Structures are given as structure tokens and as C-alpha cells.
């Protein structure tokens, strides 16, 4: 079965939140403690996405991927977090853990990069957890390179180092 992409709607937010939580636990459990990933709950993550989307939907783009009518992934993009008007920020690509290696991430990536080009951006950036070797390899296969810039942010109780990546559009 093929994957279809469509713009997210308000009705998708609880499912997006639940998928985001499943994706985080599966992707980060090898290097983050379980207590850091226990919160927020899938329901709280859904409420987070509903609120975030409500405030950012005019400047950001949330796309959902479906297979046989079920949500299997999503991407989220918006303006650069450093206010560069020629740069777009890929805020997230998350997949249901059962979809790893099935082409959904690549489909979302191609769609996201095209959406950024359409918006007139010339460069794309993203932040990825430094210890997430799987995600870093995915982005590097897609033409992204590390800028060498790092930051730290909390995921639950864990302070997580992140690396900034970039690629031309």
C-alpha cells in the first residue's frame, strides 16, 4: 500500500501527539532514560500539538502521512529559528516505529524540501539529537550536513545535546 500525504487538520492533533510520543520513545530510548520519555503522555502531546498548531498554522506547515487511512508519520516546517528570511526550519519528521525503513520518512523529506522551495527559501536547517545516530544518518543520506553548531534542550528530565544541520534548497 502506498503512503498519501495531506495537510493536517484540527481533527488530527490527538493522533499526531500519540504518534509523536511513540516515535520519541522508540527513537530515543537507546540513549535517554525511561523517566525522561515517560512524560508527556500521548494525550498531553496531542494537546500540545493542538495548541501549537492553533498558533502557528499561518506560518508553519504540518503534513500527515497515511497508509490505508491510518496516520503513520508527519512533518512540520516553518520559518528559521534564527530569523534568516532565506531559510526554512524543518521542525520535525516523526514516524510510527513500525514504519521505519518503509520510505515514509523519505517521502515526507522530499515533500518538505519542495514546500520550502515553494515558500522561496534557499536553505533548510534542522536540529537533531546528537546521540540519535539513526536520524543523523537519515538526514546525511538526504544531503544534510552538520554546521558544527550545538545546543542543549530538555526532553523530560534529560538535558539533550542537539546538532544543527543544513542543506541548500
Tab-separated table of N, CA and C in Angstrom:
chain	number	residue	atom	x	y	z
A	1	UNK	N	0.833	-1.185	0.000
A	1	UNK	CA	0.000	0.000	0.000
A	1	UNK	C	0.876	1.246	0.000
A	2	UNK	N	0.429	2.232	-0.722
A	2	UNK	CA	1.186	3.474	-0.811
A	2	UNK	C	0.835	4.410	0.333
A	3	UNK	N	1.716	5.346	0.523
A	3	UNK	CA	1.523	6.381	1.533
A	3	UNK	C	0.984	7.617	0.833
A	4	UNK	N	0.004	8.271	1.456
A	4	UNK	CA	-0.503	9.532	0.935
A	4	UNK	C	-0.215	10.623	1.952
A	5	UNK	N	0.064	11.799	1.421
A	5	UNK	CA	0.320	12.968	2.262
A	5	UNK	C	-0.824	13.941	2.106
A	6	UNK	N	-1.142	14.630	3.200
A	6	UNK	CA	-2.158	15.676	3.154
A	6	UNK	C	-1.887	16.671	4.270
A	7	UNK	N	-2.430	17.895	4.109
A	7	UNK	CA	-2.301	18.862	5.206
A	7	UNK	C	-3.055	18.371	6.440
A	8	UNK	N	-2.496	18.603	7.583
A	8	UNK	CA	-3.155	18.232	8.835
A	8	UNK	C	-4.348	19.143	9.086
A	9	UNK	N	-5.292	18.624	9.844
A	9	UNK	CA	-6.446	19.405	10.287
A	9	UNK	C	-6.499	19.359	11.814
A	10	UNK	N	-7.362	20.164	12.378
A	10	UNK	CA	-7.508	20.177	13.835
A	10	UNK	C	-7.889	18.797	14.361
A	11	UNK	N	-8.623	18.031	13.578
A	11	UNK	CA	-9.053	16.696	14.000
A	11	UNK	C	-7.885	15.709	14.098
A	12	UNK	N	-6.740	16.034	13.520
A	12	UNK	CA	-5.574	15.144	13.530
A	12	UNK	C	-4.690	15.292	14.763
A	13	UNK	N	-4.862	16.340	15.536
A	13	UNK	CA	-3.862	16.690	16.541
A	13	UNK	C	-3.662	15.632	17.625
A	14	UNK	N	-4.706	14.984	18.088
A	14	UNK	CA	-4.520	13.956	19.121
A	14	UNK	C	-3.756	12.766	18.551
A	15	UNK	N	-4.041	12.392	17.313
A	15	UNK	CA	-3.311	11.288	16.677
A	15	UNK	C	-1.862	11.681	16.411
A	16	UNK	N	-1.623	12.933	16.013
A	16	UNK	CA	-0.252	13.421	15.806
A	16	UNK	C	0.514	13.350	17.130
A	17	UNK	N	-0.114	13.777	18.212
A	17	UNK	CA	0.538	13.731	19.520
A	17	UNK	C	0.876	12.319	19.954
A	18	UNK	N	-0.052	11.392	19.767
A	18	UNK	CA	0.190	9.996	20.145
A	18	UNK	C	1.319	9.399	19.310
A	19	UNK	N	1.317	9.689	18.013
A	19	UNK	CA	2.385	9.192	17.148
A	19	UNK	C	3.722	9.812	17.548
A	20	UNK	N	3.724	11.103	17.834
A	20	UNK	CA	4.952	11.784	18.246
A	20	UNK	C	5.533	11.113	19.489
A	21	UNK	N	4.691	10.812	20.452
A	21	UNK	CA	5.177	10.173	21.682
A	21	UNK	C	5.727	8.776	21.390
A	22	UNK	N	5.030	7.970	20.579
A	22	UNK	CA	5.536	6.628	20.227
A	22	UNK	C	6.879	6.731	19.504
A	23	UNK	N	6.980	7.694	18.602
A	23	UNK	CA	8.200	7.881	17.831
A	23	UNK	C	9.367	8.262	18.742
A	24	UNK	N	9.127	9.183	19.653
A	24	UNK	CA	10.182	9.619	20.578
A	24	UNK	C	10.688	8.462	21.432
A	25	UNK	N	9.769	7.704	21.993
A	25	UNK	CA	10.171	6.590	22.856
A	25	UNK	C	10.999	5.581	22.067
A	26	UNK	N	10.533	5.232	20.865
A	26	UNK	CA	11.263	4.248	20.056
A	26	UNK	C	12.628	4.773	19.625
A	27	UNK	N	12.693	6.034	19.224
A	27	UNK	CA	13.943	6.583	18.685
A	27	UNK	C	14.957	6.952	19.761
A	28	UNK	N	14.494	7.377	20.925
A	28	UNK	CA	15.400	7.931	21.923
A	28	UNK	C	15.703	6.994	23.089
A	29	UNK	N	15.005	5.871	23.195
A	29	UNK	CA	15.163	5.015	24.378
A	29	UNK	C	16.551	4.390	24.484
A	30	UNK	N	17.292	4.332	23.391
A	30	UNK	CA	18.643	3.771	23.453
A	30	UNK	C	19.628	4.696	24.166
A	31	UNK	N	19.302	5.985	24.252
A	31	UNK	CA	20.267	6.914	24.858
A	31	UNK	C	19.665	7.889	25.860
A	32	UNK	N	18.352	7.838	26.079
A	32	UNK	CA	17.733	8.669	27.115
A	32	UNK	C	17.071	7.773	28.153
A	33	UNK	N	17.065	8.181	29.419
A	33	UNK	CA	16.436	7.352	30.453
A	33	UNK	C	14.917	7.282	30.272
A	34	UNK	N	14.349	6.162	30.675
A	34	UNK	CA	12.906	5.932	30.522
A	34	UNK	C	12.086	7.033	31.179
A	35	UNK	N	12.532	7.530	32.335
A	35	UNK	CA	11.751	8.569	33.016
A	35	UNK	C	11.693	9.861	32.206
A	36	UNK	N	12.707	10.136	31.404
A	36	UNK	CA	12.687	11.333	30.556
A	36	UNK	C	11.664	11.201	29.438
A	37	UNK	N	11.387	9.966	29.030
A	37	UNK	CA	10.464	9.728	27.920
A	37	UNK	C	9.041	9.404	28.373
A	38	UNK	N	8.841	9.240	29.674
A	38	UNK	CA	7.521	8.878	30.186
A	38	UNK	C	6.529	10.033	30.123
A	39	UNK	N	7.034	11.230	30.120
A	39	UNK	CA	6.180	12.414	30.115
A	39	UNK	C	6.632	13.313	28.974
A	40	UNK	N	5.776	13.867	28.197
A	40	UNK	CA	4.334	13.880	28.357
A	40	UNK	C	3.678	12.592	27.857
A	41	UNK	N	2.467	12.395	28.316
A	41	UNK	CA	1.660	11.267	27.853
A	41	UNK	C	1.238	11.523	26.409
A	42	UNK	N	0.777	10.504	25.705
A	42	UNK	CA	0.267	10.732	24.352
A	42	UNK	C	-0.854	11.777	24.315
A	43	UNK	N	-1.716	11.774	25.319
A	43	UNK	CA	-2.814	12.745	25.368
A	43	UNK	C	-2.274	14.166	25.557
A	44	UNK	N	-1.309	14.325	26.448
A	44	UNK	CA	-0.708	15.646	26.673
A	44	UNK	C	0.026	16.114	25.419
A	45	UNK	N	0.673	15.191	24.730
A	45	UNK	CA	1.358	15.554	23.493
A	45	UNK	C	0.333	15.991	22.439
A	46	UNK	N	-0.816	15.341	22.393
A	46	UNK	CA	-1.878	15.756	21.476
A	46	UNK	C	-2.370	17.161	21.779
A	47	UNK	N	-2.546	17.466	23.058
A	47	UNK	CA	-2.968	18.819	23.443
A	47	UNK	C	-1.896	19.845	23.087
A	48	UNK	N	-0.631	19.467	23.265
A	48	UNK	CA	0.482	20.336	22.888
A	48	UNK	C	0.400	20.663	21.396
A	49	UNK	N	0.211	19.644	20.553
A	49	UNK	CA	0.149	19.874	19.114
A	49	UNK	C	-1.073	20.696	18.729
A	50	UNK	N	-2.193	20.461	19.379
A	50	UNK	CA	-3.401	21.244	19.078
A	50	UNK	C	-3.152	22.722	19.366
A	51	UNK	N	-2.530	23.010	20.485
A	51	UNK	CA	-2.244	24.400	20.854
A	51	UNK	C	-1.183	25.003	19.933
A	52	UNK	N	-0.122	24.267	19.702
A	52	UNK	CA	0.939	24.781	18.839
A	52	UNK	C	0.401	25.049	17.435
A	53	UNK	N	-0.329	24.117	16.882
A	53	UNK	CA	-0.854	24.266	15.522
A	53	UNK	C	-1.830	25.436	15.450
A	54	UNK	N	-2.610	25.612	16.491
A	54	UNK	CA	-3.569	26.722	16.520
A	54	UNK	C	-2.852	28.062	16.373
A	55	UNK	N	-1.706	28.217	17.019
A	55	UNK	CA	-0.974	29.477	16.989
A	55	UNK	C	-0.038	29.607	15.790
A	56	UNK	N	0.430	28.502	15.240
A	56	UNK	CA	1.448	28.576	14.193
A	56	UNK	C	0.952	28.192	12.796
A	57	UNK	N	-0.278	27.807	12.654
A	57	UNK	CA	-0.717	27.277	11.350
A	57	UNK	C	-0.638	28.283	10.210
A	58	UNK	N	-0.602	29.575	10.489
A	58	UNK	CA	-0.472	30.562	9.417
A	58	UNK	C	0.964	30.697	8.916
A	59	UNK	N	1.933	30.304	9.724
A	59	UNK	CA	3.338	30.444	9.343
A	59	UNK	C	4.059	29.103	9.201
A	60	UNK	N	3.439	28.031	9.633
A	60	UNK	CA	4.045	26.711	9.617
A	60	UNK	C	3.189	25.747	8.789
A	61	UNK	N	3.756	24.603	8.484
A	61	UNK	CA	3.050	23.593	7.687
A	61	UNK	C	3.199	22.231	8.363
A	62	UNK	N	2.077	21.648	8.737
A	62	UNK	CA	2.029	20.318	9.339
A	62	UNK	C	1.402	19.378	8.316
A	63	UNK	N	2.161	18.381	7.900
A	63	UNK	CA	1.710	17.417	6.903
A	63	UNK	C	1.657	16.044	7.549
A	64	UNK	N	0.576	15.321	7.303
A	64	UNK	CA	0.463	13.961	7.831
A	64	UNK	C	0.594	12.958	6.690
A	65	UNK	N	1.180	11.820	7.025
A	65	UNK	CA	1.309	10.697	6.091
A	65	UNK	C	0.363	9.602	6.560
A	66	UNK	N	-0.397	9.064	5.615
A	66	UNK	CA	-1.338	7.998	5.934
A	66	UNK	C	-1.096	6.788	5.047
A	67	UNK	N	-1.311	5.624	5.640
A	67	UNK	CA	-1.288	4.365	4.902
A	67	UNK	C	-2.581	3.643	5.267
A	68	UNK	N	-3.394	3.356	4.264
A	68	UNK	CA	-4.687	2.682	4.472
A	68	UNK	C	-5.537	3.438	5.500
A	69	UNK	N	-5.488	4.772	5.460
A	69	UNK	CA	-6.307	5.594	6.343
A	69	UNK	C	-5.762	5.790	7.738
A	70	UNK	N	-4.622	5.176	8.055
A	70	UNK	CA	-4.037	5.311	9.393
A	70	UNK	C	-2.853	6.279	9.336
A	71	UNK	N	-2.741	7.127	10.340
A	71	UNK	CA	-1.623	8.063	10.442
A	71	UNK	C	-0.343	7.276	10.724
A	72	UNK	N	0.664	7.460	9.861
A	72	UNK	CA	1.928	6.729	10.023
A	72	UNK	C	3.132	7.649	10.148
A	73	UNK	N	2.929	8.953	9.964
A	73	UNK	CA	4.030	9.892	10.095
A	73	UNK	C	3.559	11.312	9.914
A	74	UNK	N	4.451	12.253	10.235
A	74	UNK	CA	4.149	13.659	9.991
A	74	UNK	C	5.433	14.457	9.879
A	75	UNK	N	5.312	15.608	9.247
A	75	UNK	CA	6.417	16.568	9.178
A	75	UNK	C	5.871	17.937	9.569
A	76	UNK	N	6.779	18.772	10.071
A	76	UNK	CA	6.404	20.120	10.495
A	76	UNK	C	7.520	21.066	10.107
A	77	UNK	N	7.192	22.112	9.380
A	77	UNK	CA	8.189	23.072	8.952
A	77	UNK	C	7.694	24.481	9.182
A	78	UNK	N	8.638	25.406	9.262
A	78	UNK	CA	8.301	26.812	9.454
A	78	UNK	C	9.511	27.685	9.211
A	79	UNK	N	9.381	28.956	9.543
A	79	UNK	CA	10.489	29.893	9.355
A	79	UNK	C	11.681	29.531	10.231
A	80	UNK	N	12.829	29.989	9.819
A	80	UNK	CA	14.077	29.767	10.547
A	80	UNK	C	13.978	30.284	11.976
A	81	UNK	N	14.526	29.538	12.912
A	81	UNK	CA	14.517	29.952	14.318
A	81	UNK	C	15.555	31.030	14.623
A	82	UNK	N	16.368	31.400	13.636
A	82	UNK	CA	17.329	32.491	13.800
A	82	UNK	C	16.949	33.685	12.928
A	83	UNK	N	15.726	33.693	12.432
A	83	UNK	CA	15.141	34.812	11.676
A	83	UNK	C	15.833	35.130	10.355
A	84	UNK	N	16.450	34.138	9.734
A	84	UNK	CA	17.014	34.335	8.400
A	84	UNK	C	15.868	34.182	7.396
A	85	UNK	N	15.491	35.237	6.674
A	85	UNK	CA	14.337	35.162	5.780
A	85	UNK	C	14.524	34.237	4.581
A	86	UNK	N	15.751	33.803	4.319
A	86	UNK	CA	16.007	32.895	3.197
A	86	UNK	C	16.094	31.437	3.637
A	87	UNK	N	15.814	31.186	4.921
A	87	UNK	CA	15.993	29.846	5.478
A	87	UNK	C	14.709	29.345	6.113
A	88	UNK	N	14.397	28.077	5.847
A	88	UNK	CA	13.282	27.406	6.499
A	88	UNK	C	13.802	26.389	7.497
A	89	UNK	N	13.014	26.153	8.537
A	89	UNK	CA	13.389	25.207	9.596
A	89	UNK	C	12.503	23.973	9.510
A	90	UNK	N	13.130	22.819	9.374
A	90	UNK	CA	12.408	21.555	9.491
A	90	UNK	C	12.335	21.246	10.975
A	91	UNK	N	11.166	21.468	11.551
A	91	UNK	CA	10.985	21.272	12.983
A	91	UNK	C	10.900	19.799	13.362
A	92	UNK	N	10.309	18.982	12.480
A	92	UNK	CA	10.110	17.584	12.853
A	92	UNK	C	9.760	16.721	11.654
A	93	UNK	N	10.282	15.518	11.684
A	93	UNK	CA	9.745	14.385	10.930
A	93	UNK	C	9.672	13.256	11.945
A	94	UNK	N	8.485	12.739	12.149
A	94	UNK	CA	8.303	11.611	13.069
A	94	UNK	C	7.496	10.536	12.370
A	95	UNK	N	7.880	9.295	12.637
A	95	UNK	CA	7.202	8.141	12.049
A	95	UNK	C	6.718	7.209	13.135
A	96	UNK	N	5.644	6.498	12.842
A	96	UNK	CA	5.263	5.379	13.690
A	96	UNK	C	6.434	4.401	13.647
A	97	UNK	N	6.848	3.845	14.778
A	97	UNK	CA	8.008	2.945	14.777
A	97	UNK	C	7.894	1.780	13.789
A	98	UNK	N	6.697	1.317	13.506
A	98	UNK	CA	6.521	0.206	12.560
A	98	UNK	C	6.788	0.620	11.124
A	99	UNK	N	6.922	1.914	10.866
A	99	UNK	CA	7.138	2.419	9.510
A	99	UNK	C	8.608	2.677	9.183
A	100	UNK	N	9.487	2.493	10.140
A	100	UNK	CA	10.920	2.703	9.892
A	100	UNK	C	11.370	1.836	8.718
A	101	UNK	N	12.084	2.445	7.778
A	101	UNK	CA	12.629	1.708	6.653
A	101	UNK	C	11.654	1.413	5.523
A	102	UNK	N	10.464	1.990	5.556
A	102	UNK	CA	9.455	1.722	4.531
A	102	UNK	C	9.270	2.884	3.560
A	103	UNK	N	10.116	3.916	3.653
A	103	UNK	CA	10.075	5.024	2.700
A	103	UNK	C	9.222	6.208	3.113
A	104	UNK	N	8.550	6.136	4.250
A	104	UNK	CA	7.685	7.232	4.683
A	104	UNK	C	8.506	8.466	5.029
A	105	UNK	N	9.603	8.277	5.746
A	105	UNK	CA	10.456	9.410	6.095
A	105	UNK	C	10.997	10.093	4.851
A	106	UNK	N	11.453	9.312	3.897
A	106	UNK	CA	11.974	9.876	2.642
A	106	UNK	C	10.870	10.637	1.896
A	107	UNK	N	9.662	10.076	1.858
A	107	UNK	CA	8.533	10.749	1.199
A	107	UNK	C	8.232	12.082	1.875
A	108	UNK	N	8.219	12.095	3.200
A	108	UNK	CA	7.992	13.340	3.930
A	108	UNK	C	9.122	14.334	3.691
A	109	UNK	N	10.363	13.854	3.635
A	109	UNK	CA	11.502	14.735	3.410
A	109	UNK	C	11.403	15.407	2.041
A	110	UNK	N	11.146	14.629	0.993
A	110	UNK	CA	11.036	15.194	-0.357
A	110	UNK	C	9.925	16.236	-0.395
A	111	UNK	N	8.796	15.933	0.194
A	111	UNK	CA	7.670	16.867	0.236
A	111	UNK	C	8.029	18.140	1.001
A	112	UNK	N	8.700	17.991	2.119
A	112	UNK	CA	9.079	19.137	2.948
A	112	UNK	C	10.047	20.054	2.214
A	113	UNK	N	11.043	19.475	1.568
A	113	UNK	CA	12.023	20.300	0.840
A	113	UNK	C	11.359	21.045	-0.304
A	114	UNK	N	10.439	20.406	-0.992
A	114	UNK	CA	9.717	21.092	-2.077
A	114	UNK	C	8.852	22.221	-1.510
A	115	UNK	N	8.186	21.990	-0.395
A	115	UNK	CA	7.362	23.029	0.228
A	115	UNK	C	8.219	24.231	0.628
A	116	UNK	N	9.425	23.973	1.086
A	116	UNK	CA	10.330	25.068	1.448
A	116	UNK	C	10.747	25.857	0.204
A	117	UNK	N	11.022	25.150	-0.883
A	117	UNK	CA	11.380	25.837	-2.138
A	117	UNK	C	10.228	26.722	-2.608
A	118	UNK	N	9.018	26.197	-2.537
A	118	UNK	CA	7.829	26.946	-2.961
A	118	UNK	C	7.671	28.216	-2.129
A	119	UNK	N	8.040	28.160	-0.867
A	119	UNK	CA	7.962	29.345	0.001
A	119	UNK	C	9.067	30.356	-0.294
A	120	UNK	N	9.991	29.995	-1.175
A	120	UNK	CA	11.045	30.917	-1.561
A	120	UNK	C	12.309	30.834	-0.733
A	121	UNK	N	12.373	29.865	0.171
A	121	UNK	CA	13.576	29.710	0.969
A	121	UNK	C	14.681	29.096	0.114
A	122	UNK	N	15.908	29.475	0.379
A	122	UNK	CA	17.061	28.982	-0.376
A	122	UNK	C	17.865	27.935	0.397
A	123	UNK	N	17.594	27.859	1.695
A	123	UNK	CA	18.350	26.949	2.561
A	123	UNK	C	17.400	26.372	3.598
A	124	UNK	N	17.668	25.148	4.006
A	124	UNK	CA	16.896	24.494	5.066
A	124	UNK	C	17.832	24.152	6.213
A	125	UNK	N	17.312	24.232	7.439
A	125	UNK	CA	18.065	23.842	8.629
A	125	UNK	C	17.178	22.966	9.502
A	126	UNK	N	17.814	22.249	10.411
A	126	UNK	CA	17.094	21.443	11.397
A	126	UNK	C	18.009	21.203	12.576
A	127	UNK	N	17.405	20.776	13.675
A	127	UNK	CA	18.142	20.348	14.862
A	127	UNK	C	17.868	18.864	15.050
A	128	UNK	N	18.908	18.091	15.339
A	128	UNK	CA	18.755	16.659	15.590
A	128	UNK	C	19.529	16.319	16.857
A	129	UNK	N	19.004	15.378	17.621
A	129	UNK	CA	19.703	14.971	18.835
A	129	UNK	C	21.068	14.385	18.463
A	130	UNK	N	22.091	14.873	19.120
A	130	UNK	CA	23.460	14.454	18.805
A	130	UNK	C	23.637	12.937	18.877
A	131	UNK	N	22.970	12.307	19.832
A	131	UNK	CA	23.142	10.865	20.031
A	131	UNK	C	22.208	10.012	19.179
A	132	UNK	N	21.376	10.629	18.360
A	132	UNK	CA	20.444	9.882	17.520
A	132	UNK	C	21.121	9.542	16.183
A	133	UNK	N	21.960	8.523	16.217
A	133	UNK	CA	22.752	8.140	15.044
A	133	UNK	C	21.868	7.755	13.863
A	134	UNK	N	20.744	7.101	14.123
A	134	UNK	CA	19.839	6.692	13.042
A	134	UNK	C	19.304	7.919	12.299
A	135	UNK	N	18.811	8.910	13.033
A	135	UNK	CA	18.272	10.119	12.399
A	135	UNK	C	19.376	10.900	11.692
A	136	UNK	N	20.525	10.998	12.306
A	136	UNK	CA	21.627	11.732	11.679
A	136	UNK	C	22.025	11.087	10.356
A	137	UNK	N	22.068	9.762	10.317
A	137	UNK	CA	22.397	9.064	9.064
A	137	UNK	C	21.302	9.303	8.019
A	138	UNK	N	20.038	9.303	8.440
A	138	UNK	CA	18.925	9.579	7.529
A	138	UNK	C	19.085	10.955	6.883
A	139	UNK	N	19.345	11.967	7.690
A	139	UNK	CA	19.495	13.314	7.159
A	139	UNK	C	20.736	13.429	6.267
A	140	UNK	N	21.820	12.818	6.679
A	140	UNK	CA	23.042	12.885	5.870
A	140	UNK	C	22.837	12.217	4.509
A	141	UNK	N	22.096	11.095	4.462
A	141	UNK	CA	21.771	10.469	3.167
A	141	UNK	C	20.942	11.409	2.309
A	142	UNK	N	20.182	12.292	2.937
A	142	UNK	CA	19.334	13.244	2.229
A	142	UNK	C	20.043	14.539	1.838
A	143	UNK	N	21.355	14.604	2.026
A	143	UNK	CA	22.107	15.774	1.608
A	143	UNK	C	22.319	16.829	2.672
A	144	UNK	N	21.943	16.551	3.912
A	144	UNK	CA	22.139	17.484	5.022
A	144	UNK	C	23.549	17.334	5.568
A	145	UNK	N	24.132	18.433	6.045
A	145	UNK	CA	25.446	18.397	6.675
A	145	UNK	C	25.396	19.167	7.991
A	146	UNK	N	26.184	18.708	8.928
A	146	UNK	CA	26.264	19.372	10.221
A	146	UNK	C	26.959	20.719	10.057
A	147	UNK	N	26.426	21.717	10.753
A	147	UNK	CA	27.070	23.029	10.756
A	147	UNK	C	28.133	23.117	11.852
A	148	UNK	N	28.129	22.156	12.776
A	148	UNK	CA	29.028	22.189	13.920
A	148	UNK	C	28.450	22.949	15.107
A	149	UNK	N	27.313	23.616	14.911
A	149	UNK	CA	26.665	24.357	15.990
A	149	UNK	C	25.867	23.372	16.844
A	150	UNK	N	26.000	23.503	18.155
A	150	UNK	CA	25.257	22.647	19.077
A	150	UNK	C	24.498	23.490	20.087
A	151	UNK	N	23.449	22.890	20.637
A	151	UNK	CA	22.684	23.492	21.730
A	151	UNK	C	22.206	22.353	22.623
A	152	UNK	N	21.703	22.708	23.788
A	152	UNK	CA	21.135	21.714	24.704
A	152	UNK	C	19.722	22.128	25.063
A	153	UNK	N	18.821	21.172	25.039
A	153	UNK	CA	17.433	21.386	25.466
A	153	UNK	C	16.969	20.159	26.223
A	154	UNK	N	15.961	20.357	27.046
A	154	UNK	CA	15.427	19.241	27.833
A	154	UNK	C	14.425	18.424	27.031
A	155	UNK	N	14.517	17.125	27.195
A	155	UNK	CA	13.449	16.194	26.842
A	155	UNK	C	13.103	15.544	28.166
A	156	UNK	N	11.943	15.892	28.677
A	156	UNK	CA	11.608	15.465	30.030
A	156	UNK	C	12.652	15.998	30.986
A	157	UNK	N	13.229	15.102	31.754
A	157	UNK	CA	14.231	15.496	32.745
A	157	UNK	C	15.657	15.470	32.199
A	158	UNK	N	15.830	15.010	30.972
A	158	UNK	CA	17.177	14.841	30.410
A	158	UNK	C	17.589	16.040	29.568
A	159	UNK	N	18.753	16.565	29.860
A	159	UNK	CA	19.342	17.619	29.046
A	159	UNK	C	19.979	16.943	27.828
A	160	UNK	N	19.525	17.314	26.637
A	160	UNK	CA	19.943	16.613	25.426
A	160	UNK	C	20.716	17.534	24.490
A	161	UNK	N	21.936	17.147	24.129
A	161	UNK	CA	22.690	17.914	23.145
A	161	UNK	C	22.090	17.709	21.749
A	162	UNK	N	21.985	18.801	21.006
A	162	UNK	CA	21.453	18.776	19.648
A	162	UNK	C	22.465	19.412	18.705
A	163	UNK	N	22.442	18.943	17.460
A	163	UNK	CA	23.346	19.429	16.430
A	163	UNK	C	22.505	20.051	15.317
A	164	UNK	N	22.958	21.191	14.819
A	164	UNK	CA	22.264	21.872	13.716
A	164	UNK	C	22.794	21.346	12.390
A	165	UNK	N	21.869	21.034	11.500
A	165	UNK	CA	22.192	20.587	10.141
A	165	UNK	C	21.627	21.581	9.136
A	166	UNK	N	22.212	21.596	7.946
A	166	UNK	CA	21.747	22.479	6.898
A	166	UNK	C	21.862	21.784	5.549
A	167	UNK	N	21.135	22.314	4.576
A	167	UNK	CA	21.283	21.883	3.186
A	167	UNK	C	20.709	22.967	2.283
A	168	UNK	N	21.287	23.109	1.104
A	168	UNK	CA	20.710	24.083	0.170
A	168	UNK	C	19.407	23.549	-0.406
A	169	UNK	N	18.575	24.480	-0.826
A	169	UNK	CA	17.345	24.090	-1.496
A	169	UNK	C	17.486	24.383	-2.978
